[in-house]
Amino acid sequence: MMKEVPESKVEAPITANANENPYEIVKSLLKNSVEALGLTEDVYRLLEKPIRVLEVSIPVRMDDGTIKNFTGYRSHHSDILGPAKGGIRFHPEVNIDEVKALSMWMSLKSAILGLPFGGGKGGVIVDPRELSKCELENLSRGYIRAITPIIGPEKDIPAPDVNTNPQIMGWMLDEYDRLRGYNVPGFITGKPIIVGGSQGRVEATGRGVVISIAEAAKKLNIPLESAIAAIQGFGNVGSMTAKFLHELGVKIIAITDVKGGIYNENGIDIPSLRQHVAETKSVVDFPGAESFDSDKLFGLPVDFLVPAALENQITEKTAPQIQAKVVAEAANGPTTPEGDRILNEKGIFVIPDILCNSGGVTVSYFEWVQNNMGYYWKEEEVNTKLEEKMIYAFEDVHKMHEEKQVNMREAAYIVGVGRIAEAFQARGWINDWSMPFKCKA
């Protein structure tokens, strides 16, 4: 049921063109960063492809007795800094190029945050809303069985992503433990606290987004207590971002999700909205706001625009509408190259995804450390350590932004690529930053 996918034979991307293909986007940005650092083509060749990509078939017996076969992927971009680390997403539009790109972004996030991880990512082509709880559990366990040869606490550590959650991580942990015959809590992160999860992990990505927004606000002299925001997406990351922005006094006037949008010029009551979403599974029909056309979200005159949904949302069509002072990329890859160019021309300050949403992998790292120690921290300690890491990373990227006179995205890539290249040099993969390593007789 398992096969390695040669790089030359991977399936064609689902995305329409290279401008929207996340794998092509990240390769282009990596190449630019290598050139900006004065490194040779050899460094780019070490970065341009994942070191391994696995495609698996996952047969699941459905509730009606039939068997349905799902396709899953796992990509390891690099393990130069440590074991691969990255989430698992369940979504009908998952494709192999997306998974490869996400694993590459994870390598950069870890490098920027100074974490001892490489980049990994996984996904299954499925709409989990169409599965019963039993079918979802069987799929989750089947995926772990299929990718077991390349995962483990010292090889590759999965975590939640789009449409996966602590319960799914718990099922995956249990399946891995059954296969091994003993408990391995450090195999996966984002799991329930009772089986070794970390305090603060569920909130971590959204909390990190808001820490980044607060740091950007300081640089741009935007007072948070009078700031206005709009958020695209109200899953875990979007809802937590809204929660923490609301607590800082930011007025959130518009929120959209997959079913529609809501608007209140006086600010949306976020605690009440979160309760509404817990009951109805959508922001739609929230009594504290009026219905709102999701397509109009990007055109609102706000201080902070937070894309917290999927890739390719800010494009050549939507970017010209944006009036925000800051775009905080809570999602992975929400901006296409053409959209990015337009944002730059408009002078909009972008907090790039590989910095902005890295709170999740940071607290996943804390969880892995706690699992390895067998000693667990209080939530306050986790949050304090997260804030420290995020602020240091923001400052490193902002300093590069000023020194190189490049935008924040280019600065983030330069920081990440520079640290990975330093590891290449330390291990002898490259020599003196320019000469490829060659064994001497």
PDB file of C-alpha atoms in Angstrom, residues 39 51 70 127 151 167 198 241 253:
ATOM      1  CA  LEU A  39      25.268  31.905  -1.973  1.00  0.00           C
ATOM      2  CA  ILE A  51      14.409  14.869   0.512  1.00  0.00           C
ATOM      3  CA  PHE A  70      -8.242   7.441   0.120  1.00  0.00           C
ATOM      4  CA  ASP A 127     -13.788  16.063   2.996  1.00  0.00           C
ATOM      5  CA  ILE A 151       7.649   8.840  11.143  1.00  0.00           C
ATOM      6  CA  GLN A 167      -9.004  14.069  19.047  1.00  0.00           C
ATOM      7  CA  SER A 198       0.864  20.707  26.117  1.00  0.00           C
ATOM      8  CA  THR A 241      -6.752  35.306  16.620  1.00  0.00           C
ATOM      9  CA  ILE A 253     -15.774  44.540  12.263  1.00  0.00           C
TER      10      ILE A 253
END
